[in-house]
Coordinates of C-alpha atoms and ligand atoms in Angstrom, one line a residue:
E338 CA 60.6 28.6 -35.6
V339 CA 62.2 27.9 -38.9
Y340 CA 59.4 25.7 -40.1
T341 CA 56.8 28.5 -40.5
A342 CA 58.3 30.0 -43.7
L343 CA 60.2 29.1 -46.7
S344 CA 62.5 31.8 -46.5
E345 CA 63.7 30.6 -43.1
L346 CA 64.3 27.0 -44.5
E347 CA 66.5 28.2 -47.3
E348 CA 69.0 29.4 -44.8
L349 CA 69.0 25.9 -43.4
L350 CA 70.2 24.7 -46.7
D351 CA 73.0 27.2 -46.6
T352 CA 73.9 25.8 -43.2
E353 CA 73.9 22.2 -44.5
S354 CA 76.1 23.0 -47.4
V355 CA 78.8 24.5 -44.9
L356 CA 78.5 21.3 -42.8
L357 CA 78.8 19.2 -45.8
K358 CA 82.0 20.9 -47.0
T359 CA 83.2 20.5 -43.4
L360 CA 82.3 16.8 -43.4
H361 CA 84.0 16.3 -46.8
Q362 CA 87.1 18.0 -45.7
Y363 CA 87.2 15.9 -42.8
I364 CA 86.9 12.7 -44.7
S365 CA 89.6 13.5 -47.3
D366 CA 91.8 14.6 -44.7
Q367 CA 91.1 11.2 -42.8
E368 CA 91.5 9.2 -46.2
H369 CA 94.7 10.8 -46.8
R370 CA 95.8 10.1 -43.2
I371 CA 94.7 6.4 -43.5
A372 CA 96.7 6.1 -47.0
V373 CA 99.8 7.1 -45.0
L374 CA 99.3 4.8 -42.3
K375 CA 98.8 2.0 -44.7
K376 CA 102.0 2.9 -46.4
H377 CA 103.8 2.7 -43.0
A378 CA 102.4 -0.6 -42.5
V379 CA 103.5 -1.8 -45.8
D380 CA 106.9 -0.5 -45.2
Y381 CA 107.2 -2.1 -41.8
E382 CA 105.9 -5.2 -43.1
K383 CA 108.4 -5.5 -45.9
E384 CA 111.5 -5.0 -43.6
H385 CA 110.0 -7.2 -41.0
S386 CA 109.5 -10.1 -43.3
I387 CA 112.8 -9.8 -44.9
A388 CA 114.4 -10.0 -41.4
A389 CA 112.1 -13.0 -40.5
R390 CA 113.2 -15.0 -43.3
D391 CA 116.9 -15.1 -41.7
V392 CA 117.0 -13.3 -38.4
T393 CA 120.5 -13.9 -37.6
N394 CA 121.8 -12.8 -41.0
Y395 CA 119.6 -9.8 -40.9
L396 CA 120.8 -8.6 -37.4
S397 CA 124.4 -9.0 -38.3
N398 CA 124.2 -6.1 -40.5
P399 CA 124.7 -2.8 -38.8
I400 CA 122.6 -0.9 -41.2
N401 CA 119.6 -3.2 -40.6
D402 CA 120.3 -2.9 -36.8
Y403 CA 120.1 0.7 -37.1
L404 CA 116.9 0.7 -39.2
L405 CA 115.2 -1.7 -36.9
V406 CA 115.7 0.6 -34.0
K407 CA 114.8 3.6 -35.8
R408 CA 111.7 1.9 -37.0
L409 CA 110.5 1.4 -33.4
T410 CA 111.5 4.7 -32.3
S411 CA 111.3 7.6 -34.5
D412 CA 109.3 6.1 -37.4
W413 CA 106.9 4.6 -34.8
H414 CA 106.4 7.9 -33.2
K415 CA 105.4 9.3 -36.3
T416 CA 102.9 6.6 -36.9
E417 CA 101.6 6.8 -33.5
K418 CA 101.0 10.5 -33.8
L419 CA 99.2 9.8 -37.1
M420 CA 97.1 7.2 -35.6
Q421 CA 96.0 9.9 -33.1
D422 CA 93.6 11.8 -35.7
P423 CA 94.8 15.3 -35.8
Y424 CA 91.8 16.4 -37.7
Y425 CA 89.2 15.5 -35.1
E426 CA 89.8 18.4 -33.0
T427 CA 89.7 21.1 -35.8
A428 CA 86.8 19.6 -37.2
M429 CA 84.9 20.0 -34.0
K430 CA 86.3 23.5 -33.3
N431 CA 84.8 24.5 -36.6
L432 CA 81.6 23.0 -36.1
T433 CA 81.4 24.6 -32.5
Q434 CA 82.0 27.9 -34.4
Y435 CA 79.5 27.3 -37.0
R436 CA 76.7 26.7 -34.3
E437 CA 77.2 30.5 -33.3
L438 CA 77.5 31.7 -36.9
L439 CA 75.0 29.8 -38.7
K440 CA 71.2 29.2 -38.5
F441 CA 70.4 25.9 -37.0
P442 CA 66.9 24.6 -36.2
T443 CA 66.1 23.7 -32.6
D444 CA 64.4 20.6 -31.1
E445 CA 61.3 22.6 -31.2
D446 CA 61.7 23.1 -34.9
L447 CA 61.9 19.4 -35.3
T448 CA 58.5 19.0 -33.4
G449 CA 57.0 21.8 -35.4
A450 CA 58.0 20.2 -38.7
A451 CA 56.8 16.8 -37.6
T452 CA 53.5 18.1 -36.4
A453 CA 53.0 20.0 -39.7
L454 CA 53.5 16.8 -41.5
I455 CA 51.1 14.9 -39.4
R456 CA 48.7 17.9 -39.6
L457 CA 48.9 17.5 -43.4
Q458 CA 48.4 13.7 -43.2
D459 CA 45.3 14.4 -41.1
T460 CA 43.7 17.1 -43.2
Y461 CA 44.4 15.8 -46.6
K462 CA 43.8 12.0 -45.4
L463 CA 47.3 11.1 -46.6
D464 CA 48.1 7.4 -46.3
T465 CA 51.0 6.7 -44.0
A466 CA 52.7 4.3 -46.6
S467 CA 52.6 6.9 -49.3
V468 CA 53.9 9.6 -47.3
A469 CA 56.7 7.4 -46.3
R470 CA 57.4 6.8 -50.1
G471 CA 57.7 10.5 -50.4
E472 CA 54.4 10.9 -52.2
L473 CA 51.7 13.7 -51.6
N474 CA 48.3 12.8 -53.2
G475 CA 50.0 10.3 -55.7
I476 CA 52.6 12.8 -56.9
Q477 CA 56.4 11.7 -56.1
Y478 CA 57.9 14.8 -54.5
S479 CA 60.7 13.6 -52.4
T480 CA 62.9 10.9 -51.3
Q481 CA 61.7 7.8 -49.3
L482 CA 61.6 8.1 -45.6
S483 CA 63.7 5.7 -43.7
A484 CA 62.7 3.5 -40.7
G485 CA 64.4 6.1 -38.6
D486 CA 62.5 8.9 -40.1
C487 CA 59.2 7.3 -39.6
F488 CA 60.4 6.4 -35.9
E489 CA 61.2 10.0 -35.4
L490 CA 57.7 11.1 -36.5
G491 CA 56.1 8.3 -34.2
R492 CA 58.2 9.5 -31.2
Q493 CA 57.1 13.2 -31.9
S494 CA 53.4 12.0 -32.1
Y495 CA 54.1 10.1 -28.8
N496 CA 55.5 13.1 -27.0
G497 CA 52.4 15.0 -28.0
Y498 CA 50.1 12.1 -26.4
D499 CA 49.0 11.5 -30.1
F500 CA 48.9 7.7 -29.9
Y501 CA 46.9 7.3 -33.0
H502 CA 49.5 8.6 -35.2
T503 CA 52.3 7.2 -33.0
E504 CA 50.9 3.7 -34.0
L505 CA 50.8 4.6 -37.6
W506 CA 54.0 5.8 -37.9
M507 CA 55.7 3.0 -35.7
N508 CA 54.1 0.4 -37.8
E509 CA 55.6 2.0 -40.9
A510 CA 58.9 2.3 -39.1
L511 CA 58.7 -1.5 -38.3
K512 CA 57.9 -2.5 -42.0
R513 CA 60.7 -0.3 -43.3
H514 CA 63.0 -1.8 -40.7
E515 CA 62.5 -5.1 -42.0
Q516 CA 63.5 -3.9 -45.7
E517 CA 66.3 -2.0 -44.7
R518 CA 69.7 -3.5 -44.5
S519 CA 71.7 -1.1 -42.4
N520 CA 69.7 -0.3 -39.4
V521 CA 70.3 2.8 -37.2
T522 CA 67.1 2.3 -35.0
V523 CA 66.5 -0.9 -33.2
R524 CA 63.7 -3.1 -33.6
W525 CA 63.0 -3.5 -29.9
E526 CA 62.7 0.4 -29.5
I527 CA 60.1 0.6 -32.3
L528 CA 58.3 -2.3 -30.6
E529 CA 58.0 -0.6 -27.2
Y530 CA 56.4 2.5 -28.8
L531 CA 54.0 0.5 -30.7
A532 CA 53.0 -1.7 -27.9
Y533 CA 52.3 1.2 -25.7
S534 CA 50.5 3.3 -28.3
T535 CA 48.4 0.1 -29.4
F536 CA 47.5 -0.3 -25.7
M537 CA 46.4 3.3 -25.3
Q538 CA 44.0 2.8 -28.1
G539 CA 42.4 0.1 -26.4
N540 CA 44.0 -3.1 -28.4
L541 CA 45.2 -5.1 -25.4
K542 CA 45.6 -8.2 -27.3
K543 CA 47.9 -6.7 -29.9
A544 CA 49.9 -4.9 -27.2
L545 CA 50.6 -8.1 -25.5
D546 CA 51.7 -9.8 -28.7
L547 CA 54.1 -6.8 -29.4
T548 CA 55.3 -6.9 -25.9
I549 CA 56.1 -10.6 -26.2
E550 CA 57.9 -10.0 -29.4
L551 CA 60.2 -7.3 -27.7
L552 CA 60.8 -9.6 -24.8
S553 CA 62.1 -12.2 -27.3
I554 CA 64.6 -9.8 -28.4
L555 CA 65.4 -8.3 -25.0
P556 CA 64.3 -10.9 -22.3
N557 CA 65.4 -8.5 -19.4
H558 CA 63.7 -5.4 -20.5
E559 CA 62.1 -4.2 -17.3
R560 CA 59.2 -2.1 -18.3
A561 CA 58.3 -4.6 -21.0
L562 CA 58.2 -7.4 -18.3
G563 CA 56.0 -5.2 -16.1
N564 CA 53.6 -4.2 -19.0
L565 CA 53.4 -8.0 -20.0
A566 CA 52.1 -8.9 -16.5
Y567 CA 49.8 -5.8 -16.5
Y568 CA 48.3 -6.8 -20.0
E569 CA 47.9 -10.3 -19.1
A570 CA 46.0 -9.6 -15.9
A571 CA 43.9 -7.0 -17.7
I572 CA 42.9 -9.3 -20.3
K573 CA 42.0 -11.9 -17.8
N574 CA 40.0 -9.5 -15.7
G575 CA 38.3 -8.1 -18.8
T576 CA 39.4 -4.6 -17.7
T577 CA 40.1 -3.1 -21.3
E578 CA 39.2 0.4 -20.4
I579 CA 41.8 3.1 -20.4
D580 CA 41.8 6.4 -18.9
K581 CA 40.7 8.5 -22.1
S582 CA 42.0 11.9 -20.5
E583 CA 45.4 10.7 -21.3
Q584 CA 44.6 10.2 -24.7
T585 CA 43.8 13.8 -25.9
P586 CA 46.3 14.7 -28.5
K587 CA 48.2 17.9 -27.5
V588 CA 49.3 18.9 -31.0
V589 CA 46.2 18.1 -33.3
S590 CA 43.7 20.8 -33.1
A591 CA 42.4 19.5 -29.9
M592 CA 40.3 22.7 -29.5
L593 CA 38.2 22.3 -32.6
D594 CA 34.5 21.3 -32.6
P595 CA 34.5 17.8 -34.4
E596 CA 31.8 18.8 -36.8
E597 CA 33.4 22.0 -37.8
R598 CA 36.8 20.2 -37.9
E599 CA 35.3 17.6 -40.5
R600 CA 33.7 20.3 -42.6
Y601 CA 36.9 22.3 -42.5
H602 CA 39.1 19.4 -43.5
M603 CA 36.6 18.2 -46.2
L604 CA 36.7 21.7 -47.9
C605 CA 40.5 21.8 -47.9
R606 CA 40.5 18.5 -49.7
N607 CA 38.2 20.1 -52.4
E608 CA 35.2 18.0 -51.2
N609 CA 31.9 19.8 -52.2
L610 CA 29.9 20.8 -49.4
M611 CA 27.5 23.5 -51.1
P612 CA 24.1 22.7 -52.2
V613 CA 23.6 22.9 -55.8
Q614 CA 20.8 25.3 -55.3
I615 CA 23.1 27.7 -54.1
S616 CA 26.2 27.0 -56.5
S617 CA 24.2 26.9 -59.5
Q618 CA 23.0 30.6 -58.9
L619 CA 26.6 32.0 -58.5
R620 CA 27.5 34.4 -61.2
C621 CA 30.4 36.4 -62.4
R622 CA 30.3 39.8 -64.2
Y623 CA 32.1 42.9 -65.2
S624 CA 31.1 45.3 -62.4
N625 CA 31.7 49.0 -62.1
N626 CA 30.5 49.1 -58.4
N627 CA 27.4 51.4 -59.3
R628 CA 29.2 53.6 -61.7
D629 CA 32.4 54.3 -59.5
P630 CA 34.1 56.5 -61.8
H631 CA 37.5 54.7 -61.5
L632 CA 35.9 51.6 -62.8
L633 CA 33.9 52.9 -65.9
I634 CA 36.8 52.2 -68.5
A635 CA 38.2 49.1 -66.5
P636 CA 35.5 47.4 -64.6
L637 CA 36.2 44.6 -62.0
K638 CA 36.1 41.1 -63.0
E639 CA 33.5 39.9 -60.0
E640 CA 32.9 36.5 -59.2
E641 CA 30.4 35.6 -56.5
A642 CA 31.4 32.9 -54.1
Y643 CA 28.4 33.1 -51.9
F644 CA 25.3 35.0 -51.2
S645 CA 24.4 35.2 -47.6
P646 CA 26.8 36.4 -46.3
R647 CA 28.0 37.9 -49.7
I648 CA 31.6 36.8 -50.6
V649 CA 33.0 37.9 -53.8
L650 CA 36.2 37.5 -55.7
Y651 CA 37.7 40.0 -57.8
R652 CA 40.2 38.7 -60.5
D653 CA 43.4 40.5 -61.5
V654 CA 43.3 43.3 -59.0
L655 CA 46.9 43.1 -58.0
Y656 CA 49.7 43.2 -60.8
D657 CA 52.7 40.9 -60.7
N658 CA 55.1 43.8 -60.4
E659 CA 53.0 45.2 -57.3
I660 CA 53.2 41.7 -55.8
E661 CA 56.9 41.6 -56.2
V662 CA 57.4 44.9 -54.4
I663 CA 55.1 44.0 -51.5
K664 CA 56.9 40.6 -50.9
R665 CA 60.3 42.4 -51.2
M666 CA 59.3 44.9 -48.6
A667 CA 57.8 42.3 -46.5
Q668 CA 60.5 39.6 -46.6
P669 CA 63.1 41.1 -44.1
R670 CA 60.3 42.0 -41.6
L671 CA 58.4 38.6 -41.5
K672 CA 57.7 37.4 -38.0
R673 CA 56.0 34.5 -36.8
A674 CA 52.2 35.5 -36.8
T675 CA 50.6 36.2 -33.4
V676 CA 46.9 36.0 -32.1
Q677 CA 45.3 38.2 -29.6
N678 CA 44.4 36.7 -26.3
Y679 CA 40.9 37.7 -26.0
K680 CA 41.1 37.9 -22.1
T681 CA 44.3 39.9 -22.0
G682 CA 44.4 41.5 -25.4
E683 CA 47.8 40.3 -25.4
L684 CA 49.5 39.0 -28.6
E685 CA 50.9 35.5 -28.3
F686 CA 52.0 32.5 -30.7
A687 CA 49.7 29.7 -31.2
D688 CA 49.7 26.5 -32.8
Y689 CA 46.5 27.0 -34.6
R690 CA 48.0 29.7 -36.6
I691 CA 51.4 29.1 -38.2
S692 CA 52.7 31.5 -40.7
K693 CA 55.0 34.4 -40.8
S694 CA 53.5 38.1 -41.3
A695 CA 54.6 41.8 -41.5
W696 CA 52.8 45.0 -41.5
L697 CA 53.4 47.7 -44.4
K698 CA 52.2 51.3 -44.0
E699 CA 51.0 53.2 -46.9
H700 CA 53.5 56.1 -47.0
E701 CA 56.4 53.5 -47.4
D702 CA 55.7 52.9 -50.9
V703 CA 53.1 54.0 -53.6
V704 CA 52.3 50.3 -54.3
V705 CA 51.1 50.1 -50.7
A706 CA 48.9 53.2 -51.0
N707 CA 47.5 52.1 -54.5
V708 CA 46.5 48.8 -52.8
A709 CA 44.5 50.8 -50.1
K710 CA 42.9 52.8 -53.0
R711 CA 42.0 49.7 -54.7
V712 CA 40.3 48.3 -51.7
E713 CA 38.1 51.5 -51.4
V714 CA 37.0 50.9 -54.9
M715 CA 36.2 47.3 -54.4
T716 CA 34.4 47.9 -51.1
G717 CA 32.9 51.3 -51.4
L718 CA 34.4 51.9 -48.0
T719 CA 37.1 54.1 -46.5
T720 CA 40.4 53.0 -45.7
E721 CA 41.2 55.8 -43.3
T722 CA 40.4 53.7 -40.3
A723 CA 41.8 50.4 -41.7
E724 CA 44.6 48.6 -40.4
E725 CA 48.0 48.5 -42.1
L726 CA 48.5 46.0 -45.0
Q727 CA 49.3 42.7 -43.4
V728 CA 51.5 40.5 -45.7
V729 CA 51.5 36.6 -44.8
N730 CA 53.6 33.9 -45.9
Y731 CA 52.8 30.2 -45.2
G732 CA 55.3 27.6 -45.7
V733 CA 54.4 23.9 -46.0
G734 CA 52.1 22.9 -43.2
G735 CA 51.4 26.7 -42.6
H736 CA 47.8 27.2 -41.6
Y737 CA 45.1 29.1 -39.6
D738 CA 42.3 27.0 -37.9
P739 CA 38.8 28.4 -38.3
H740 CA 38.3 31.8 -36.7
Y741 CA 36.5 35.2 -37.0
D742 CA 38.2 38.2 -38.2
F743 CA 36.0 40.5 -36.1
A744 CA 36.2 40.9 -32.3
R745 CA 33.2 39.1 -30.5
S746 CA 31.3 41.0 -27.7
E747 CA 33.2 39.2 -24.9
E748 CA 36.6 40.1 -26.6
T749 CA 36.5 43.5 -24.8
N750 CA 40.1 44.3 -25.2
A751 CA 40.3 43.6 -28.9
F752 CA 41.1 46.6 -31.1
K753 CA 40.5 49.0 -28.2
S754 CA 43.6 50.8 -28.7
L755 CA 42.8 51.4 -32.3
G756 CA 39.7 53.3 -31.4
T757 CA 38.2 52.6 -34.9
G758 CA 35.5 50.0 -33.9
N759 CA 35.2 46.5 -34.9
R760 CA 36.6 44.8 -38.4
I761 CA 33.6 45.6 -40.6
A762 CA 35.1 43.8 -43.8
T763 CA 38.1 41.8 -44.9
V764 CA 40.0 42.1 -48.3
L765 CA 42.3 39.2 -48.7
F766 CA 44.6 39.2 -51.7
Y767 CA 46.2 36.2 -52.9
M768 CA 49.9 37.1 -54.0
S769 CA 50.8 33.5 -55.3
D770 CA 49.3 30.2 -56.6
V771 CA 49.7 27.2 -54.4
A772 CA 50.5 23.9 -56.0
Q773 CA 48.6 22.0 -53.5
G774 CA 46.3 23.0 -50.5
G775 CA 46.2 26.5 -48.8
A776 CA 42.5 27.3 -49.8
T777 CA 40.6 29.7 -47.6
V778 CA 37.6 28.1 -46.4
F779 CA 34.3 28.7 -44.7
P780 CA 33.2 25.5 -43.1
W781 CA 29.7 26.3 -42.4
L782 CA 28.9 27.9 -45.8
G783 CA 30.8 25.1 -47.7
V784 CA 32.8 27.6 -49.5
A785 CA 36.4 27.1 -50.6
L786 CA 38.4 29.6 -52.2
Q787 CA 41.5 28.4 -54.0
P788 CA 44.3 30.8 -54.0
V789 CA 44.8 32.5 -57.5
K790 CA 47.7 35.0 -57.9
G791 CA 46.1 38.6 -58.2
T792 CA 42.5 37.7 -56.9
A793 CA 41.1 39.3 -54.0
A794 CA 38.4 37.9 -51.9
V795 CA 36.1 40.3 -50.1
W796 CA 33.3 39.9 -47.4
F797 CA 31.6 41.9 -44.7
N798 CA 32.4 40.5 -41.1
L799 CA 29.5 42.6 -39.3
Y800 CA 25.8 42.9 -40.1
P801 CA 24.6 46.4 -40.8
S802 CA 23.7 46.4 -37.2
G803 CA 27.2 46.2 -36.3
N804 CA 26.8 42.7 -34.7
G805 CA 29.5 40.1 -35.8
D806 CA 28.2 37.6 -38.7
L807 CA 29.1 34.3 -37.1
R808 CA 28.6 32.7 -40.5
T809 CA 32.0 34.3 -41.8
R810 CA 34.0 32.0 -39.7
H811 CA 36.8 30.8 -41.9
A812 CA 40.2 29.2 -42.1
A813 CA 43.3 29.0 -44.2
C814 CA 43.9 25.3 -45.0
P815 CA 47.5 23.8 -44.6
V816 CA 49.8 24.2 -47.5
L817 CA 50.6 21.0 -48.9
Q818 CA 53.0 21.7 -51.5
G819 CA 54.4 25.1 -52.3
S820 CA 54.4 28.4 -50.6
K821 CA 51.3 30.6 -50.1
W822 CA 51.5 34.6 -49.8
V823 CA 48.6 36.7 -49.1
C824 CA 48.1 40.2 -48.0
N825 CA 45.1 41.5 -46.2
K826 CA 43.5 44.8 -45.5
W827 CA 40.9 44.7 -42.4
L828 CA 38.5 47.7 -42.7
H829 CA 36.9 49.3 -39.5
E830 CA 33.6 50.6 -38.6
V831 CA 34.5 54.3 -38.0
G832 CA 34.2 56.3 -41.0
Q833 CA 31.7 54.0 -42.9
E834 CA 28.6 55.6 -41.3
F835 CA 27.4 57.1 -44.7
R836 CA 29.0 54.3 -46.9
R837 CA 27.3 51.4 -45.2
P838 CA 24.5 52.9 -42.9
C839 CA 23.9 51.1 -39.8
D840 CA 20.5 49.0 -40.1
P841 CA 19.3 47.9 -36.5
K842 CA 16.6 46.0 -38.2
E843 CA 19.2 43.4 -39.2
N844 CA 20.3 43.0 -35.8
I845 CA 20.4 39.3 -36.2
Q846 CA 21.2 37.1 -33.2
E847 CA 24.8 35.8 -32.9
T848 CA 24.2 32.2 -33.8
I849 CA 26.0 29.9 -36.3
S850 CA 23.6 29.1 -39.3
R851 CA 24.3 25.8 -40.5
Ligands
AKG222 O1 45.2 33.1 -45.6 C1 44.2 32.8 -45.8 O2 43.5 32.1 -46.7 C2 43.1 33.6 -44.7 C3 43.8 34.2 -43.8 C4 42.8 34.7 -42.6 O3 41.9 34.3 -42.6 C5 43.5 35.7 -41.7 O4 44.7 36.1 -41.7 O5 42.8 36.2 -41.1
FE2_223 FE1 40.8 35.6 -41.3

């Protein structure tokens, strides 16, 4: 899956530059060949017209006779050979070889890239026409999309049963098709997708009009003829109901609770969801974490992000040179992130988490060990039982849908093999700024944390009773522009008995507080 991280996409640019070289070589070979063929034609023509002017006279000359015969034998053989395109095979052989040597995206990658773009469009409410112009939130970032590009986005949406986006993109394809002079896609094909997706969304009248237009281009299109009859009958009988079960998009976070999804997306767009009674009480301070000797000279820059549950940010707790070391160590080991299937305990890929991650051990580098020490200072907990440092890179469109970091009571298999209990706290370090998007948001709290390089976010996932705190449900918004790097340390329950004593009184019911 190349679309999950920037580093992989860079390799695709290398692939493209090799392909471009091959293409240019092929074109220049061909141009040279065509130039030679043109010269042959001119030469033949010259002799031929001299002969035509006075045939008898021309043919009574033995040299001319010889030349005529030669032109039609040996010379013409050469011409024929040149007409055969000797470069095609070599070029194709090279290309076949490159398929094995270079990194190529797959059809699955194309689907992934299209899904990512549509996810961004959804989350950030990007309007189709602006995206097609290469704009993201009013900033021109890339070149325009052609009718064909829009058509492909529509087709990908269609394949995911997402007829809402199929209609948006096919409409855009149609608009652009009218403006473009050279057309690769054909109008009737756009119309076919557009008519069907319009129908699936319940607009029979428009579906009918589009089908009529399609038939004006291709009067014998069988499926369109069938649909025409069907639509006409349906309109006549007033049966405009469509089987909704077929409409559920496969790709666009179909699993999310709509209210949570709405709150999640609003927070990603930087819309305020926090009551002023809370936000006005949030403070920042220099903290020495109750006189931790490590912090007496250089206290932490602590910023409150929420009170209950308490979420705090620590500014400038990771240095640029440490970040460089961590990224460099992680880079070659980055793999598509997995999630634990809560029934089987197995790790698997999921559409709701798209990023690349790697795990670093403390003994591998002093920087990794220092990060663990700093986590202890920030949290007052031990990292003896913590997981290794997880490094995550999100490419454009990379995201993580709302989730809990702790294992719920029914997830009996999670963390079992570690033998260190549940994930008591999360420390999330931002290792990059993100140009647009990529916030960490807590949908039910109305908290949105913007990534700032060097900052750490800290919160407890469990109540002092040991029960999971459902209010900590959080998500990583899709990256809209740029690349996002984070690393996290998950602290576990075992070993914290005296640092954060259990308090059965706070055995609060596992319910989401809204
Ligand atoms: O990347 C983020 O902002 C959050 C990541 C996260 O929640 C996780 O990895 O569990
Ligand atoms: Fe998380």
